[in-house]
CSV table of C-alpha atoms (C1' of nucleotides) in Angstrom, one decimal:
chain,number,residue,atom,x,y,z
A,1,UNK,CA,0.0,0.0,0.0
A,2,UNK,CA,0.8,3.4,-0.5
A,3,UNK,CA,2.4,5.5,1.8
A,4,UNK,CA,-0.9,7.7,2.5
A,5,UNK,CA,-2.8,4.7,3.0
A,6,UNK,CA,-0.1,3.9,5.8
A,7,UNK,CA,-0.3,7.7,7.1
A,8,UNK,CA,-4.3,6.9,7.5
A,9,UNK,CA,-4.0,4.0,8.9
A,10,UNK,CA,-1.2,4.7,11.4
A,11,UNK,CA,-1.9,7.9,12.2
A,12,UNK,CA,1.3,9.6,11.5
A,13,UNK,CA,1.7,12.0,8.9
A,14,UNK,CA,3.6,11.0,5.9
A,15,UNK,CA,6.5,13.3,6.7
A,16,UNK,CA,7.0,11.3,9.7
A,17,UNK,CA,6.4,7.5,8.3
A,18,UNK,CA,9.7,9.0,5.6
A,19,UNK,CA,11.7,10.5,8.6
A,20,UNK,CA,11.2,7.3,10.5
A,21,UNK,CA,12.9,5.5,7.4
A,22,UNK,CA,15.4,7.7,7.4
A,23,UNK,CA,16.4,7.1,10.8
A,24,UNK,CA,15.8,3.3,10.1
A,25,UNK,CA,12.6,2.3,12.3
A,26,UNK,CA,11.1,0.6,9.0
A,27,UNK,CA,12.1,-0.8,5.6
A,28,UNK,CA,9.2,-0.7,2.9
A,29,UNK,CA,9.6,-2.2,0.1
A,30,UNK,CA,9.8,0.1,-3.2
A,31,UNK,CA,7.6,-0.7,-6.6
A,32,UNK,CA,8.6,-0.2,-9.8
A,33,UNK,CA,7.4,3.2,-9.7
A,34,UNK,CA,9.6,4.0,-7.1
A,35,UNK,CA,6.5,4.7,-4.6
A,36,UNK,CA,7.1,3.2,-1.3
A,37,UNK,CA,4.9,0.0,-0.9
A,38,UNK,CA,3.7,-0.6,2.8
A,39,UNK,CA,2.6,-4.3,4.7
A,40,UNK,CA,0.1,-5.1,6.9
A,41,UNK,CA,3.7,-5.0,9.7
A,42,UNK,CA,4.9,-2.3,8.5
A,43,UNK,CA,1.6,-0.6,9.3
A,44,UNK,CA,1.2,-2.1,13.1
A,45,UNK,CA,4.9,-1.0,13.7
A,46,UNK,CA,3.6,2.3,12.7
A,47,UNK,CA,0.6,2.4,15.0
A,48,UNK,CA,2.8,1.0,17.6
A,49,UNK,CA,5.4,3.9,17.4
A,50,UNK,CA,3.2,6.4,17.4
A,51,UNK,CA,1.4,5.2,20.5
A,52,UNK,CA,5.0,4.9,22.2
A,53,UNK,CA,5.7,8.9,21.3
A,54,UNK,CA,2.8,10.0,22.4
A,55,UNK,CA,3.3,8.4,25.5
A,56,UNK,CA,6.8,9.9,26.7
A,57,UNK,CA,9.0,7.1,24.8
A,58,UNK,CA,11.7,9.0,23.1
A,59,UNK,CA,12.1,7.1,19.3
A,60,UNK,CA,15.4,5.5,20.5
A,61,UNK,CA,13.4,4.1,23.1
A,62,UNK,CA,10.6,2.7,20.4
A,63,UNK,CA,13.4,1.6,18.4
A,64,UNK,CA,14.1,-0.5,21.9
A,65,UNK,CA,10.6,-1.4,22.0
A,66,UNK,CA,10.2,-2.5,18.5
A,67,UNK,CA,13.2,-4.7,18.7
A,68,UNK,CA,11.5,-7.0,20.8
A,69,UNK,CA,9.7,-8.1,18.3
A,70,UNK,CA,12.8,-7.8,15.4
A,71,UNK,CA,14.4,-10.4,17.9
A,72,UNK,CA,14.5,-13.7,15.8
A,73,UNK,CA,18.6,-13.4,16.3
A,74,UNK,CA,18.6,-11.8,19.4
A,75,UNK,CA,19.0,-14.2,22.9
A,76,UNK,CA,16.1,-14.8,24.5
A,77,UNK,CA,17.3,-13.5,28.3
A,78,UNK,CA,18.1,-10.2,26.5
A,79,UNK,CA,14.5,-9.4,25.2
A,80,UNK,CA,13.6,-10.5,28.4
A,81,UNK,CA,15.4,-7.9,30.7
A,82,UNK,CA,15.0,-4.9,28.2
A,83,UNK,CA,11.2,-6.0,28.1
A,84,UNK,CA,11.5,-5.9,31.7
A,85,UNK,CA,13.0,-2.7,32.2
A,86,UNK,CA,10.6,-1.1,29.8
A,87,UNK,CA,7.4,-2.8,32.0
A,88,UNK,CA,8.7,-1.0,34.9
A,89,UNK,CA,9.1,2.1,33.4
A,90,UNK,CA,5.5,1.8,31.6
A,91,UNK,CA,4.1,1.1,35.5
A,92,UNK,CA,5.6,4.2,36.9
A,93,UNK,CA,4.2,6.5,33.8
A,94,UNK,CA,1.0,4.5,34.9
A,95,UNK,CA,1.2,6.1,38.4
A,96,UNK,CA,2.0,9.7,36.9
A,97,UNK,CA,-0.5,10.0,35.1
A,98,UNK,CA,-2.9,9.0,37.6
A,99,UNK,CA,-1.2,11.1,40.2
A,100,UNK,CA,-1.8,14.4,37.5
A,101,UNK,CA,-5.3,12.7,36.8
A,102,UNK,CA,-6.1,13.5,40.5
A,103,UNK,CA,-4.0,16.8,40.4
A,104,UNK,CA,-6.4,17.6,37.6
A,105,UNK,CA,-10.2,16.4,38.9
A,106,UNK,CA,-9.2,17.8,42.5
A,107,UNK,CA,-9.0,21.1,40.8
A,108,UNK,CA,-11.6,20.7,39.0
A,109,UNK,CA,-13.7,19.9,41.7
A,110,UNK,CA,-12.3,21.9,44.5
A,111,UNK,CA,-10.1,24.7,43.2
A,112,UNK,CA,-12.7,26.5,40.7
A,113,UNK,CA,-13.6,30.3,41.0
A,114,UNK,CA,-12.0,31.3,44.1
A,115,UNK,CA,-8.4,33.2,44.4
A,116,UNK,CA,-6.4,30.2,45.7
A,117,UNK,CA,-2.9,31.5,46.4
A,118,UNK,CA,-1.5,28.3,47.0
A,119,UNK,CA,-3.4,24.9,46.4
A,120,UNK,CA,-2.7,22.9,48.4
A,121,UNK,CA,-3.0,20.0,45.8
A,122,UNK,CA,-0.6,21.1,43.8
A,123,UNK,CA,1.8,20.8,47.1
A,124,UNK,CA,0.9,17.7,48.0
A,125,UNK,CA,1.7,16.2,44.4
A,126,UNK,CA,5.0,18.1,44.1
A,127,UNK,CA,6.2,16.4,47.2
A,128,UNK,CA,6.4,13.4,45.8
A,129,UNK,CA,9.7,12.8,44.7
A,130,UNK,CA,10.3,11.4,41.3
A,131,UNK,CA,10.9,8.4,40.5
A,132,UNK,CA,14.9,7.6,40.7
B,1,UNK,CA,17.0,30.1,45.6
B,2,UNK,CA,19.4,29.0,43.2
B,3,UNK,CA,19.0,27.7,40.4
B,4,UNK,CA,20.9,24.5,40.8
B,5,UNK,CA,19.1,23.7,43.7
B,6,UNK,CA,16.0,24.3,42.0
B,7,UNK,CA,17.1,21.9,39.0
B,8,UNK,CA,17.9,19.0,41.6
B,9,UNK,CA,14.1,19.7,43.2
B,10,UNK,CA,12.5,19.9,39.8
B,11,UNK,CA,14.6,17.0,38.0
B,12,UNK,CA,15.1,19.1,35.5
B,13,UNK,CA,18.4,20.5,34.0
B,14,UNK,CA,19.7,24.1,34.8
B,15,UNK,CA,19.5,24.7,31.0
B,16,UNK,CA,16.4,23.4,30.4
B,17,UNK,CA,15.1,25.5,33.4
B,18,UNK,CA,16.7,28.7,31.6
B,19,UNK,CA,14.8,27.7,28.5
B,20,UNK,CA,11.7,26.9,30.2
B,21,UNK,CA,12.0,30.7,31.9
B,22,UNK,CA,12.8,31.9,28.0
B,23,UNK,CA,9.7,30.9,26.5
B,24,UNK,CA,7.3,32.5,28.8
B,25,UNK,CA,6.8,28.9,32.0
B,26,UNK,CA,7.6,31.1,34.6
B,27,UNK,CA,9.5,33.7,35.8
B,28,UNK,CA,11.5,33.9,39.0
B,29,UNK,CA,13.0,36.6,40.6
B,30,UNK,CA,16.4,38.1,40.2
B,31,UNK,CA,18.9,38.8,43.0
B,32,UNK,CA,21.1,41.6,43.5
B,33,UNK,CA,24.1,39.8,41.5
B,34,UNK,CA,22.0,38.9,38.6
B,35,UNK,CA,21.2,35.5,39.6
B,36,UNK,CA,17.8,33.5,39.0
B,37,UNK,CA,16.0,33.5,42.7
B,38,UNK,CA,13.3,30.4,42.8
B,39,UNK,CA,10.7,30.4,45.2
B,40,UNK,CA,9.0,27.1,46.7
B,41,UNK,CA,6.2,27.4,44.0
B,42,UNK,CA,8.4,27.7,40.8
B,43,UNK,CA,10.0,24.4,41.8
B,44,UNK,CA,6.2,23.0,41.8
B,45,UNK,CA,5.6,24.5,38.8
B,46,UNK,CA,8.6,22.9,37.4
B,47,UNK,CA,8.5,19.3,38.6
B,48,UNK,CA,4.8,19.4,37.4
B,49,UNK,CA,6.3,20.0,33.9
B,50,UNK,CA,8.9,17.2,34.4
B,51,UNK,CA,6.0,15.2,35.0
B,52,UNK,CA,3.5,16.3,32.2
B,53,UNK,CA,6.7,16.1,29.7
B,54,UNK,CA,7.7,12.5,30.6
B,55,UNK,CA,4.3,11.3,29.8
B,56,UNK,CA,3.7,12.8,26.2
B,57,UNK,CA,2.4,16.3,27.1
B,58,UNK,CA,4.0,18.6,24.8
B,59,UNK,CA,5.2,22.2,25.9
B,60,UNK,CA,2.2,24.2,25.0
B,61,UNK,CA,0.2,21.7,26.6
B,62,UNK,CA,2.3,22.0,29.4
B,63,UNK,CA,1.7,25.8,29.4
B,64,UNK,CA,-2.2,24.9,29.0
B,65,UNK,CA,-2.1,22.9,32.2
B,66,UNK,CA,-0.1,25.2,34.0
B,67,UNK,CA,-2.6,28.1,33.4
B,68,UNK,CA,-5.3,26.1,35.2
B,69,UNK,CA,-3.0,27.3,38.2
B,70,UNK,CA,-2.7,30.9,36.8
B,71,UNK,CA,-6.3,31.2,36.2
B,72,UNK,CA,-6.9,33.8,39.0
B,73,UNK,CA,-8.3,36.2,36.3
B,74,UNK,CA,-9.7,33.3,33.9
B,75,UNK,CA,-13.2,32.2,34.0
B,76,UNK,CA,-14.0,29.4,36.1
B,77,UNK,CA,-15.4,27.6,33.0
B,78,UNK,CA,-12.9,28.1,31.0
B,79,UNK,CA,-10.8,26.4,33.3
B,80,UNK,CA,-13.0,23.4,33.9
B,81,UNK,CA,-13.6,23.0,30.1
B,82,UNK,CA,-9.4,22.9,29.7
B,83,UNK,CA,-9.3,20.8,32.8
B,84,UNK,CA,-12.2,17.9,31.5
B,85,UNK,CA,-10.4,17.8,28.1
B,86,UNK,CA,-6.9,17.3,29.7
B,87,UNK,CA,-8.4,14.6,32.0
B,88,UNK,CA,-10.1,12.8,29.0
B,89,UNK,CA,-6.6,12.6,27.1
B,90,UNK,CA,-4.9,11.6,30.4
B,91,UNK,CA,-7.5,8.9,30.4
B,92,UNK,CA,-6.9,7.5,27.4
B,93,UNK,CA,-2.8,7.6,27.5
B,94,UNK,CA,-3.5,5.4,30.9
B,95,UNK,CA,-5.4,3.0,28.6
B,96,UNK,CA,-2.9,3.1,26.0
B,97,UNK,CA,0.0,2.7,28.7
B,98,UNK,CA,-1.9,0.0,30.0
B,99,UNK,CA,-2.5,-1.8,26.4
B,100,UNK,CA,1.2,-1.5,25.8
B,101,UNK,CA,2.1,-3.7,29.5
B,102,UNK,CA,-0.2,-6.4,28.1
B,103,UNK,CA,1.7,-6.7,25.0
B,104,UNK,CA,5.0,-6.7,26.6
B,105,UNK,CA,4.5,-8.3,29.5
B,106,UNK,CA,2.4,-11.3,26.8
B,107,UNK,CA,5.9,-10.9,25.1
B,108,UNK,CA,7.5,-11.6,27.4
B,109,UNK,CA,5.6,-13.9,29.2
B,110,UNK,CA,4.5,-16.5,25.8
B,111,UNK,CA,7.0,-14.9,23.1
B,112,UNK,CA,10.4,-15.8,24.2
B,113,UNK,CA,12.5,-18.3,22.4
B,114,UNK,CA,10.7,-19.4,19.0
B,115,UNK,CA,11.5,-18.0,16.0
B,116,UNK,CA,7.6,-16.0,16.1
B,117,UNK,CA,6.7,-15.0,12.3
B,118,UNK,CA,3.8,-12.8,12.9
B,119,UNK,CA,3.1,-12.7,17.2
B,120,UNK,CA,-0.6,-12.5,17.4
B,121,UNK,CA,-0.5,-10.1,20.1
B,122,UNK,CA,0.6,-7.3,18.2
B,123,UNK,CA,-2.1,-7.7,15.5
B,124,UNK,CA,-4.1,-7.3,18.3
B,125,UNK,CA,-2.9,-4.2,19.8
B,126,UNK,CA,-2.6,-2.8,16.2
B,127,UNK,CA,-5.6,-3.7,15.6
B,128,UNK,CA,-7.5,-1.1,17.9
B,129,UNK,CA,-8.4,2.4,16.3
B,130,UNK,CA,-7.1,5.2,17.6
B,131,UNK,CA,-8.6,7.2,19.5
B,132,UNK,CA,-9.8,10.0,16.9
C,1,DA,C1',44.2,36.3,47.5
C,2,DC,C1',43.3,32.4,45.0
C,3,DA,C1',41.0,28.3,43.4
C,4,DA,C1',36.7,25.8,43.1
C,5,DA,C1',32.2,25.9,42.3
C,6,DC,C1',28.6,28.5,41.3
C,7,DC,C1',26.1,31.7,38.2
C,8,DT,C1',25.4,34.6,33.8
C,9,DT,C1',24.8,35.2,28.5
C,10,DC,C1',25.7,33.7,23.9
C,11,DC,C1',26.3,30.7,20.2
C,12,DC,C1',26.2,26.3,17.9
C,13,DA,C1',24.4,21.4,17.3
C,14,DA,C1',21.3,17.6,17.4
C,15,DA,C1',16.7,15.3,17.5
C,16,DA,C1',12.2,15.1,15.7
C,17,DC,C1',9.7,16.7,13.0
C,18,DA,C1',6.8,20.4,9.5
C,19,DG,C1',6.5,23.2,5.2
C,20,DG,C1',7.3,23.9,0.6
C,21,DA,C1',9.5,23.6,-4.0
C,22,DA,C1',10.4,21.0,-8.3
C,23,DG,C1',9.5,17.2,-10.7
C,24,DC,C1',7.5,12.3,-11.7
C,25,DC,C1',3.5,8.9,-11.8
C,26,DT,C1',-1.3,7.7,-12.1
C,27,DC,C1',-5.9,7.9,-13.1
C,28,DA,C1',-10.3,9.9,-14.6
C,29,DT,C1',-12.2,12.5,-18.2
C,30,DC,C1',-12.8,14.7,-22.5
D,1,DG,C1',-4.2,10.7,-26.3
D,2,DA,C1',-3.9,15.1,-24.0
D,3,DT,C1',-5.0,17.3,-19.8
D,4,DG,C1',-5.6,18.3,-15.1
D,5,DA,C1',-5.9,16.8,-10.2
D,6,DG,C1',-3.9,14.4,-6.8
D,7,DG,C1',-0.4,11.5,-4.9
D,8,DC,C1',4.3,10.3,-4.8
D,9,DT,C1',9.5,11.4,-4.9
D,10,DT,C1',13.8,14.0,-3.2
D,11,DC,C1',15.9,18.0,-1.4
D,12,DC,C1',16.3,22.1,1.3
D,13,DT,C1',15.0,25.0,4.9
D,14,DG,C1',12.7,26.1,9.4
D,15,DT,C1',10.9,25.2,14.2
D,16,DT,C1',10.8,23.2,18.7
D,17,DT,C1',13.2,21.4,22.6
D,18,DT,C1',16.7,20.8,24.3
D,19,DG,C1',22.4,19.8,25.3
D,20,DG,C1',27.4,21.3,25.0
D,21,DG,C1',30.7,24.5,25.6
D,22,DA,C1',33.0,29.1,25.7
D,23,DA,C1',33.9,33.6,28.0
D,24,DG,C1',33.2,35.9,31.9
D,25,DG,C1',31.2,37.6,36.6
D,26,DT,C1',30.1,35.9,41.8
D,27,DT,C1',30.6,33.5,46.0
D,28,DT,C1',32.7,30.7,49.2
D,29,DG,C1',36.3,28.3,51.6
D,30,DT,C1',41.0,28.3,53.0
DNA sequence: ACAAACCTTCCCAAAACAGGAAGCCTCATC
DNA sequence: GATGAGGCTTCCTGTTTTGGGAAGGTTTGT
């Protein structure tokens, strides 16, 4: 398929689908016209990226990610850890985002209208310290 | 105080503290001898942009969130109509986030060893729409 | 007073794109 | 089969969000 068939159904804009070949997330094939010529894979690895970025994953980090599945040569123990690592990491963004969820609804509920110098929400979520 | 102290507070970088203070996310004072003065609140401000940033927010989305604190002369529905939008997105990146641990965690869990041609897994995950 | 460790501004580079020009390819329509 | 719209190609440039490093002022400890 054509490359903004693969834009539709991934999501990402064509620019992007070409920069990520360039930086060598993806191979497509090429036709005879010289068009780029998408699979069904090359379309899910798209999807997946783009759900990775928008998440915090920096691209080196998806490249990570999608080598897990690249890992027909790779040793088993390896995908393992780096699978691993990246569960953790996914669990803690996990608990961010619901600690700015409540951040967020707290405000909403409580924090509306008045002059608040200083909410007290807002303290009580900076106080946590990050994740080393 | 400084601004060293206030990068180790915030997690952030002196420079990207500087930047932050360049494009309009806060402004702290200045000290006699030219040097950035933080207060208590700037370092809230500034983890809560660490945070937002980690998980996929982008800058001006950042600044979008952080004006829900600012909002002393903004409407109060304004505010809560910027604050339910934000909370739907966070919502969904905590179903996404939690989409992406089943596939790894299946991955790792049913995927290890064998020489997989196409894991059924990711077809799955792929296979959801996004969220328009 | 002198060095180490801060801080300042300024400039350049890199990552991850976005915009746009110039030129082919394809496909429907006349 | 020419013609025009739309999609594809490469290439070049620009923006955003930083990171590195130079050149120089400040503060602090000894």
């Amino acid at each position: 398929m054509n490359i903004g068939i693969a834009s539709e159904r991934s999501g990402l804009p064509a620019k992007t689908i070409r920069y990520y070949e360039d930086i060598g997330l993806l191979k497509p094939d090429r036709g005879d016209n010289g068009y780029r010529d998408y699979s069904t894979s090359d379309v899910h690895r798209l999807r997946f990226v783009q759900r990775a970025r928008g998440l915090g994953f920096t691209v080196s980090e998806c490249r990570q990610l999608l080598s897990l599945y690249d890992d027909t040569g790779r040793e088993s123990a390896d995908v393992k850890s780096i699978a691993t690592a990246k569960l953790v990491e996914i669990d803690r963004k996990i608990a961010e985002l619901k600690g700015l969820r409540d951040v967020l609804s707290h405000l909403v509920a409580h924090c509306h209208g008045d002059h608040r110098p200083d909410c007290p929400i807002i303290d009580e979520l900076a106080g946590a310290q990050p994740g080393s």
